[in-house]
PDB file of C-alpha atoms in Angstrom:
ATOM      1  CA  MET A   1     -16.181   4.481   8.051  1.00  0.00           C
ATOM      2  CA  LYS A   2     -17.601   2.353   5.662  1.00  0.00           C
ATOM      3  CA  THR A   3     -19.742  -0.975   6.725  1.00  0.00           C
ATOM      4  CA  MET A   4     -17.882  -4.042   5.770  1.00  0.00           C
ATOM      5  CA  ASN A   5     -19.690  -5.350   3.284  1.00  0.00           C
ATOM      6  CA  ARG A   6     -19.901  -9.234   2.489  1.00  0.00           C
ATOM      7  CA  LYS A   7     -16.800  -9.159  -0.025  1.00  0.00           C
ATOM      8  CA  GLY A   8     -15.073  -6.850   2.739  1.00  0.00           C
ATOM      9  CA  PHE A   9     -16.032  -9.938   4.973  1.00  0.00           C
ATOM     10  CA  LEU A  10     -15.057 -12.895   2.577  1.00  0.00           C
ATOM     11  CA  LYS A  11     -11.657 -10.884   2.571  1.00  0.00           C
ATOM     12  CA  SER A  12     -10.801 -10.597   6.347  1.00  0.00           C
ATOM     13  CA  LEU A  13     -11.410 -14.459   6.096  1.00  0.00           C
ATOM     14  CA  GLY A  14      -9.339 -14.761   3.797  1.00  0.00           C
ATOM     15  CA  LEU A  15      -6.211 -12.874   5.489  1.00  0.00           C
ATOM     16  CA  ALA A  16      -7.311 -14.936   8.928  1.00  0.00           C
ATOM     17  CA  GLY A  17      -7.208 -18.343   6.996  1.00  0.00           C
ATOM     18  CA  VAL A  18      -3.645 -17.226   5.515  1.00  0.00           C
ATOM     19  CA  THR A  19      -2.438 -16.176   9.051  1.00  0.00           C
ATOM     20  CA  ALA A  20      -3.060 -19.109  10.755  1.00  0.00           C
ATOM     21  CA  ILE A  21      -2.230 -21.532   8.155  1.00  0.00           C
ATOM     22  CA  ALA A  22       0.332 -20.089   5.882  1.00  0.00           C
ATOM     23  CA  ALA A  23       1.469 -17.065   8.482  1.00  0.00           C
ATOM     24  CA  PRO A  24       5.004 -17.449   6.731  1.00  0.00           C
ATOM     25  CA  LEU A  25       3.457 -16.486   3.521  1.00  0.00           C
ATOM     26  CA  LEU A  26       2.991 -13.253   4.366  1.00  0.00           C
ATOM     27  CA  ILE A  27       6.572 -12.202   5.872  1.00  0.00           C
ATOM     28  CA  HIS A  28       7.602 -10.699   2.352  1.00  0.00           C
ATOM     29  CA  CYS A  29       6.347  -8.487  -0.557  1.00  0.00           C
ATOM     30  CA  GLY A  30       5.392 -12.654  -4.304  1.00  0.00           C
ATOM     31  CA  ASN A  31       5.071 -13.818  -8.226  1.00  0.00           C
ATOM     32  CA  ASP A  32       3.056 -15.738 -10.507  1.00  0.00           C
ATOM     33  CA  ASP A  33       3.096 -16.683 -14.219  1.00  0.00           C
ATOM     34  CA  ASP A  34      -0.481 -15.253 -14.280  1.00  0.00           C
ATOM     35  CA  ILE A  35      -0.610 -11.546 -15.098  1.00  0.00           C
ATOM     36  CA  GLU A  36      -4.134 -10.647 -16.045  1.00  0.00           C
ATOM     37  CA  GLY A  37      -5.496  -7.824 -15.652  1.00  0.00           C
ATOM     38  CA  SER A  38      -2.121  -6.218 -15.637  1.00  0.00           C
ATOM     39  CA  SER A  39      -1.416  -2.484 -17.200  1.00  0.00           C
ATOM     40  CA  SER A  40       1.630  -1.665 -19.254  1.00  0.00           C
ATOM     41  CA  GLY A  41       0.972   1.826 -20.621  1.00  0.00           C
ATOM     42  CA  THR A  42       4.312   3.806 -19.948  1.00  0.00           C
ATOM     43  CA  ALA A  43       7.931   2.863 -19.723  1.00  0.00           C
ATOM     44  CA  ALA A  44       6.733   2.783 -16.251  1.00  0.00           C
ATOM     45  CA  GLY A  45       3.667   1.276 -15.899  1.00  0.00           C
ATOM     46  CA  SER A  46       0.190   3.688 -15.174  1.00  0.00           C
ATOM     47  CA  GLY A  47      -3.190   2.424 -13.643  1.00  0.00           C
ATOM     48  CA  SER A  48      -6.403   3.669 -15.036  1.00  0.00           C
ATOM     49  CA  GLY A  49      -7.565   4.822 -11.863  1.00  0.00           C
ATOM     50  CA  SER A  50     -10.862   4.997  -9.742  1.00  0.00           C
ATOM     51  CA  THR A  51     -13.922   6.494 -11.491  1.00  0.00           C
ATOM     52  CA  GLY A  52     -17.589   7.849 -10.805  1.00  0.00           C
ATOM     53  CA  CYS A  53     -17.710   9.207  -6.990  1.00  0.00           C
ATOM     54  CA  SER A  54     -17.964   6.487  -4.840  1.00  0.00           C
ATOM     55  CA  VAL A  55     -15.901   5.348  -1.878  1.00  0.00           C
ATOM     56  CA  THR A  56     -12.446   3.966  -2.781  1.00  0.00           C
ATOM     57  CA  ASN A  57     -12.595  -0.031  -1.359  1.00  0.00           C
ATOM     58  CA  THR A  58     -12.755  -0.577   2.312  1.00  0.00           C
ATOM     59  CA  GLU A  59      -9.204  -3.055   2.771  1.00  0.00           C
ATOM     60  CA  THR A  60      -8.143  -4.936   5.756  1.00  0.00           C
ATOM     61  CA  GLU A  61      -5.014  -2.559   7.558  1.00  0.00           C
ATOM     62  CA  GLY A  62      -3.304  -5.976   7.613  1.00  0.00           C
ATOM     63  CA  PRO A  63      -0.544  -7.679  10.600  1.00  0.00           C
ATOM     64  CA  PHE A  64       1.646  -4.920  10.586  1.00  0.00           C
ATOM     65  CA  PRO A  65      -0.470  -1.432  11.142  1.00  0.00           C
ATOM     66  CA  THR A  66       1.207   1.530  12.495  1.00  0.00           C
ATOM     67  CA  LYS A  67       1.012   1.717  16.000  1.00  0.00           C
ATOM     68  CA  SER A  68       0.884   4.660  17.163  1.00  0.00           C
ATOM     69  CA  PRO A  69       0.763   7.595  13.795  1.00  0.00           C
ATOM     70  CA  SER A  70       0.388  10.227  15.413  1.00  0.00           C
ATOM     71  CA  SER A  71       4.214  10.536  16.959  1.00  0.00           C
ATOM     72  CA  LEU A  72       4.821   9.411  13.204  1.00  0.00           C
ATOM     73  CA  VAL A  73       4.150  13.016  11.601  1.00  0.00           C
ATOM     74  CA  GLN A  74       6.773  13.327   8.978  1.00  0.00           C
ATOM     75  CA  SER A  75       6.487  13.323   5.031  1.00  0.00           C
ATOM     76  CA  ASN A  76       9.999  11.635   4.276  1.00  0.00           C
ATOM     77  CA  ILE A  77       9.246   7.998   5.584  1.00  0.00           C
ATOM     78  CA  VAL A  78      12.450   6.852   4.257  1.00  0.00           C
ATOM     79  CA  SER A  79      14.749   6.430   7.764  1.00  0.00           C
ATOM     80  CA  ASP A  80      17.631   4.294   7.034  1.00  0.00           C
ATOM     81  CA  ARG A  81      16.055   2.265   4.182  1.00  0.00           C
ATOM     82  CA  THR A  82      17.896   2.184   0.791  1.00  0.00           C
ATOM     83  CA  GLY A  83      16.248   1.021  -2.233  1.00  0.00           C
ATOM     84  CA  VAL A  84      14.705   2.923  -5.548  1.00  0.00           C
ATOM     85  CA  PRO A  85      13.894   6.717  -4.893  1.00  0.00           C
ATOM     86  CA  PHE A  86      10.297   6.874  -4.959  1.00  0.00           C
ATOM     87  CA  THR A  87       7.689   9.939  -4.085  1.00  0.00           C
ATOM     88  CA  ILE A  88       4.006   8.952  -3.014  1.00  0.00           C
ATOM     89  CA  THR A  89       1.550  11.928  -4.168  1.00  0.00           C
ATOM     90  CA  ILE A  90      -2.687  11.093  -2.747  1.00  0.00           C
ATOM     91  CA  THR A  91      -5.210  12.882  -3.241  1.00  0.00           C
ATOM     92  CA  VAL A  92      -8.219  12.635  -0.688  1.00  0.00           C
ATOM     93  CA  GLN A  93     -11.892  13.256  -2.444  1.00  0.00           C
ATOM     94  CA  ASN A  94     -15.295  13.730  -0.342  1.00  0.00           C
ATOM     95  CA  VAL A  95     -17.771  11.824  -1.959  1.00  0.00           C
ATOM     96  CA  ASN A  96     -20.420  13.348   0.425  1.00  0.00           C
ATOM     97  CA  ALA A  97     -19.809  16.483  -1.088  1.00  0.00           C
ATOM     98  CA  ALA A  98     -19.304  15.633  -5.248  1.00  0.00           C
ATOM     99  CA  CYS A  99     -15.899  14.524  -4.771  1.00  0.00           C
ATOM    100  CA  ALA A 100     -14.605  17.892  -3.998  1.00  0.00           C
ATOM    101  CA  THR A 101     -11.106  17.795  -2.386  1.00  0.00           C
ATOM    102  CA  LEU A 102     -10.993  17.050   1.214  1.00  0.00           C
ATOM    103  CA  GLN A 103      -9.086  19.425   3.105  1.00  0.00           C
ATOM    104  CA  GLY A 104      -7.651  18.682   6.801  1.00  0.00           C
ATOM    105  CA  ALA A 105      -7.511  15.156   6.642  1.00  0.00           C
ATOM    106  CA  LEU A 106      -4.927  13.049   8.340  1.00  0.00           C
ATOM    107  CA  VAL A 107      -3.339  10.323   5.701  1.00  0.00           C
ATOM    108  CA  ASP A 108      -1.325   7.444   7.580  1.00  0.00           C
ATOM    109  CA  ILE A 109       0.530   5.637   5.470  1.00  0.00           C
ATOM    110  CA  TRP A 110       2.832   2.483   5.880  1.00  0.00           C
ATOM    111  CA  HIS A 111       4.658  -0.085   3.379  1.00  0.00           C
ATOM    112  CA  CYS A 112       7.053  -3.030   3.600  1.00  0.00           C
ATOM    113  CA  ASP A 113      10.768  -2.235   2.663  1.00  0.00           C
ATOM    114  CA  LYS A 114      12.608  -3.653  -0.585  1.00  0.00           C
ATOM    115  CA  ASP A 115      13.047  -6.792   1.047  1.00  0.00           C
ATOM    116  CA  GLY A 116       9.394  -7.263   2.240  1.00  0.00           C
ATOM    117  CA  ASN A 117       9.807  -6.477   5.926  1.00  0.00           C
ATOM    118  CA  TYR A 118       7.763  -3.963   7.885  1.00  0.00           C
ATOM    119  CA  SER A 119       9.464  -1.557  10.691  1.00  0.00           C
ATOM    120  CA  GLU A 120       7.709  -2.233  14.454  1.00  0.00           C
ATOM    121  CA  TYR A 121       7.536  -6.393  13.837  1.00  0.00           C
ATOM    122  CA  GLY A 122       9.495  -9.132  13.829  1.00  0.00           C
ATOM    123  CA  GLY A 123      11.302 -11.914  15.600  1.00  0.00           C
ATOM    124  CA  THR A 124       8.739 -14.403  14.774  1.00  0.00           C
ATOM    125  CA  GLY A 125       6.895 -16.862  12.548  1.00  0.00           C
ATOM    126  CA  MET A 126       5.229 -14.107  10.332  1.00  0.00           C
ATOM    127  CA  GLN A 127       8.640 -12.233   9.496  1.00  0.00           C
ATOM    128  CA  PRO A 128      11.621 -13.323  11.066  1.00  0.00           C
ATOM    129  CA  ALA A 129      13.457  -9.910  10.595  1.00  0.00           C
ATOM    130  CA  ASN A 130      12.697  -8.203  14.096  1.00  0.00           C
ATOM    131  CA  TYR A 131      12.688  -4.235  13.411  1.00  0.00           C
ATOM    132  CA  THR A 132      10.054  -4.113  16.422  1.00  0.00           C
ATOM    133  CA  ASN A 133      12.200  -0.808  17.976  1.00  0.00           C
ATOM    134  CA  VAL A 134      11.873   1.153  14.414  1.00  0.00           C
ATOM    135  CA  HIS A 135       9.752   3.182  12.639  1.00  0.00           C
ATOM    136  CA  PHE A 136      10.787   3.301   8.587  1.00  0.00           C
ATOM    137  CA  LEU A 137       8.109   3.296   5.703  1.00  0.00           C
ATOM    138  CA  ARG A 138       5.845   4.702   7.789  1.00  0.00           C
ATOM    139  CA  GLY A 139       4.204   8.383   8.389  1.00  0.00           C
ATOM    140  CA  ARG A 140       1.088  10.722   8.587  1.00  0.00           C
ATOM    141  CA  GLN A 141       0.593  13.910   6.613  1.00  0.00           C
ATOM    142  CA  THR A 142      -2.578  16.230   6.831  1.00  0.00           C
ATOM    143  CA  THR A 143      -4.451  17.227   3.167  1.00  0.00           C
ATOM    144  CA  ASP A 144      -3.692  20.292   1.622  1.00  0.00           C
ATOM    145  CA  VAL A 145      -6.176  22.607   0.090  1.00  0.00           C
ATOM    146  CA  ASN A 146      -6.038  20.585  -2.885  1.00  0.00           C
ATOM    147  CA  GLY A 147      -6.661  17.521  -0.828  1.00  0.00           C
ATOM    148  CA  GLN A 148      -2.756  16.203  -1.082  1.00  0.00           C
ATOM    149  CA  VAL A 149      -0.118  14.753   1.191  1.00  0.00           C
ATOM    150  CA  ASN A 150       3.156  13.983  -0.023  1.00  0.00           C
ATOM    151  CA  PHE A 151       5.812  11.283   1.661  1.00  0.00           C
ATOM    152  CA  THR A 152       9.162  10.673   0.146  1.00  0.00           C
ATOM    153  CA  SER A 153      10.163   6.646   0.267  1.00  0.00           C
ATOM    154  CA  ILE A 154      11.726   3.824  -1.459  1.00  0.00           C
ATOM    155  CA  PHE A 155      10.052   1.683  -3.821  1.00  0.00           C
ATOM    156  CA  PRO A 156       8.788  -0.765  -2.114  1.00  0.00           C
ATOM    157  CA  GLY A 157       9.588  -4.924  -2.423  1.00  0.00           C
ATOM    158  CA  TRP A 158       7.289  -7.470  -1.799  1.00  0.00           C
ATOM    159  CA  TYR A 159       6.323 -10.502  -0.017  1.00  0.00           C
ATOM    160  CA  ASN A 160       4.917 -14.274  -0.560  1.00  0.00           C
ATOM    161  CA  GLY A 161       1.153 -14.091  -1.179  1.00  0.00           C
ATOM    162  CA  ARG A 162       0.676 -10.680  -1.576  1.00  0.00           C
ATOM    163  CA  ALA A 163       1.050  -7.943  -4.896  1.00  0.00           C
ATOM    164  CA  THR A 164       2.803  -5.459  -4.165  1.00  0.00           C
ATOM    165  CA  HIS A 165       0.724  -2.715  -2.470  1.00  0.00           C
ATOM    166  CA  ILE A 166       0.756   0.599   0.084  1.00  0.00           C
ATOM    167  CA  HIS A 167      -1.411   0.524   3.047  1.00  0.00           C
ATOM    168  CA  VAL A 168      -3.622   3.898   4.005  1.00  0.00           C
ATOM    169  CA  HIS A 169      -6.006   4.821   6.693  1.00  0.00           C
ATOM    170  CA  ILE A 170      -7.857   8.178   6.369  1.00  0.00           C
ATOM    171  CA  TYR A 171      -9.083  10.096   8.959  1.00  0.00           C
ATOM    172  CA  ASN A 172     -10.953  13.571   9.281  1.00  0.00           C
ATOM    173  CA  ALA A 173      -9.766  16.398  11.330  1.00  0.00           C
ATOM    174  CA  ALA A 174     -11.254  15.112  14.535  1.00  0.00           C
ATOM    175  CA  GLY A 175      -9.428  11.860  14.297  1.00  0.00           C
ATOM    176  CA  GLN A 176     -12.482   9.741  13.079  1.00  0.00           C
ATOM    177  CA  SER A 177     -11.785   6.785  11.281  1.00  0.00           C
ATOM    178  CA  LEU A 178     -13.097   7.505   7.237  1.00  0.00           C
ATOM    179  CA  LEU A 179     -11.420   4.487   5.672  1.00  0.00           C
ATOM    180  CA  VAL A 180      -8.798   2.007   5.654  1.00  0.00           C
ATOM    181  CA  THR A 181      -7.649   0.582   2.019  1.00  0.00           C
ATOM    182  CA  GLN A 182      -4.566  -0.184   0.082  1.00  0.00           C
ATOM    183  CA  ILE A 183      -2.622   1.339  -3.269  1.00  0.00           C
ATOM    184  CA  ALA A 184      -2.443  -1.109  -5.589  1.00  0.00           C
ATOM    185  CA  PHE A 185       0.485  -1.126  -8.543  1.00  0.00           C
ATOM    186  CA  PRO A 186       0.554  -1.614 -11.992  1.00  0.00           C
ATOM    187  CA  GLU A 187       1.881  -4.822 -13.417  1.00  0.00           C
ATOM    188  CA  GLY A 188       3.060  -5.868 -17.262  1.00  0.00           C
ATOM    189  CA  SER A 189       6.518  -6.519 -18.675  1.00  0.00           C
ATOM    190  CA  ASP A 190       7.193  -3.138 -18.616  1.00  0.00           C
ATOM    191  CA  SER A 191       6.190  -1.601 -15.478  1.00  0.00           C
ATOM    192  CA  ALA A 192       7.707   0.105 -12.359  1.00  0.00           C
ATOM    193  CA  VAL A 193       7.348  -2.898 -10.696  1.00  0.00           C
ATOM    194  CA  VAL A 194       9.500  -5.288 -13.029  1.00  0.00           C
ATOM    195  CA  GLN A 195      12.005  -2.733 -13.700  1.00  0.00           C
ATOM    196  CA  VAL A 196      12.931  -2.259  -9.875  1.00  0.00           C
ATOM    197  CA  ALA A 197      12.715  -6.050  -9.278  1.00  0.00           C
ATOM    198  CA  ALA A 198      15.369  -6.451 -11.408  1.00  0.00           C
ATOM    199  CA  SER A 199      17.651  -3.792 -10.133  1.00  0.00           C
ATOM    200  CA  THR A 200      20.258  -3.321  -7.441  1.00  0.00           C
ATOM    201  CA  GLY A 201      18.923  -4.756  -3.583  1.00  0.00           C
ATOM    202  CA  TYR A 202      15.843  -6.411  -4.946  1.00  0.00           C
ATOM    203  CA  LYS A 203      14.686 -10.199  -5.359  1.00  0.00           C
ATOM    204  CA  GLY A 204      13.531  -9.926  -8.758  1.00  0.00           C
ATOM    205  CA  MET A 205      10.230 -11.500  -9.840  1.00  0.00           C
ATOM    206  CA  THR A 206      10.615 -15.019  -9.105  1.00  0.00           C
ATOM    207  CA  GLY A 207       7.581 -16.169  -7.124  1.00  0.00           C
ATOM    208  CA  TYR A 208       5.786 -12.864  -7.395  1.00  0.00           C
ATOM    209  CA  THR A 209       2.364 -13.360  -6.500  1.00  0.00           C
ATOM    210  CA  TYR A 210       0.528 -11.073  -9.316  1.00  0.00           C
ATOM    211  CA  ASN A 211      -2.788  -8.901  -8.617  1.00  0.00           C
ATOM    212  CA  ALA A 212      -5.010 -11.000  -9.730  1.00  0.00           C
ATOM    213  CA  ASN A 213      -4.542 -13.790  -7.337  1.00  0.00           C
ATOM    214  CA  ASP A 214      -3.251 -11.465  -4.489  1.00  0.00           C
ATOM    215  CA  ASN A 215      -6.177 -12.152  -1.750  1.00  0.00           C
ATOM    216  CA  VAL A 216      -6.780  -8.937  -1.166  1.00  0.00           C
ATOM    217  CA  PHE A 217      -6.651  -7.267  -4.907  1.00  0.00           C
ATOM    218  CA  SER A 218      -7.875 -10.759  -6.506  1.00  0.00           C
ATOM    219  CA  ASP A 219     -11.258  -9.483  -6.832  1.00  0.00           C
ATOM    220  CA  GLY A 220     -10.277  -6.440  -8.359  1.00  0.00           C
ATOM    221  CA  THR A 221      -8.326  -3.456  -8.618  1.00  0.00           C
ATOM    222  CA  SER A 222     -10.383  -0.405 -10.600  1.00  0.00           C
ATOM    223  CA  ASN A 223     -10.605   2.085  -7.553  1.00  0.00           C
ATOM    224  CA  GLU A 224      -7.272   1.128  -5.899  1.00  0.00           C
ATOM    225  CA  MET A 225      -4.904   1.279  -8.938  1.00  0.00           C
ATOM    226  CA  SER A 226      -2.400   3.739  -8.970  1.00  0.00           C
ATOM    227  CA  SER A 227      -0.663   5.595 -11.511  1.00  0.00           C
ATOM    228  CA  ILE A 228       3.236   5.335 -11.769  1.00  0.00           C
ATOM    229  CA  SER A 229       5.518   7.645 -13.923  1.00  0.00           C
ATOM    230  CA  GLY A 230       9.514   7.583 -13.643  1.00  0.00           C
ATOM    231  CA  SER A 231      13.061   5.391 -13.882  1.00  0.00           C
ATOM    232  CA  VAL A 232      15.133   3.032 -12.197  1.00  0.00           C
ATOM    233  CA  SER A 233      17.840   5.254 -12.556  1.00  0.00           C
ATOM    234  CA  GLY A 234      15.765   8.757 -11.980  1.00  0.00           C
ATOM    235  CA  GLY A 235      13.266   7.568  -9.424  1.00  0.00           C
ATOM    236  CA  PHE A 236       9.908   6.545  -9.259  1.00  0.00           C
ATOM    237  CA  ALA A 237       6.122   7.944  -8.942  1.00  0.00           C
ATOM    238  CA  LEU A 238       2.851   7.475  -7.668  1.00  0.00           C
ATOM    239  CA  THR A 239      -0.416   9.482  -7.755  1.00  0.00           C
ATOM    240  CA  HIS A 240      -3.401   8.042  -6.385  1.00  0.00           C
ATOM    241  CA  THR A 241      -7.070   9.297  -6.064  1.00  0.00           C
ATOM    242  CA  ILE A 242      -8.895   7.934  -2.582  1.00  0.00           C
ATOM    243  CA  LYS A 243     -12.733   8.964  -2.219  1.00  0.00           C
ATOM    244  CA  VAL A 244     -13.860   8.742   1.627  1.00  0.00           C
ATOM    245  CA  PRO A 245     -17.037   9.581   2.939  1.00  0.00           C
ATOM    246  CA  ALA A 246     -16.210  12.739   5.315  1.00  0.00           C
TER     247      ALA A 246
END
């Protein structure tokens, strides 16, 4: 796994500080009038994605990592959650093999529901809603010959202090951790984030924290930014490439 650099260390301190003095801000998925660094290429919003053959940024697992990922081998992670249909396609590449696709890697993902809540946690100041006994919006898949995994989900909501995001933990076939990272979402007036926030059941953009002010993404999202296409009526599809040292 990539050694934590100064930036990662500072981020970890930042999260700890937020947890200690403003824990409630971590509960539900946020907004701000600053949309610096946003992207609005298509109706859904599309990200530039990563460039070059370097390891994708390491990020914190956050306060709500999956407790037993090996028990959640599933591609459909919706469970009982409702929201805008969403598919996730992640391609894993190996920087130690000139960024060839990596077959056989274990990919765990997790994200919040439309209200900004995570399964497996709750009943505390960080997340009042108690979902400690359920496992929605969490899953594990193994990359195929093309280095890809696919998940069926719902479009994530947001919570205070964080931009819309997905958590990812990648292991090699033997179960050795290779990378913990997060996936960022394009922003802008016509982005999927804005369209979904305005749809039925979601909570709008008032109070949303944009990537530029997010405590994880504020130092840049060049190799963590996804591409998203689709519509609220037909559902959205996210594609993203993550580069690991395997």
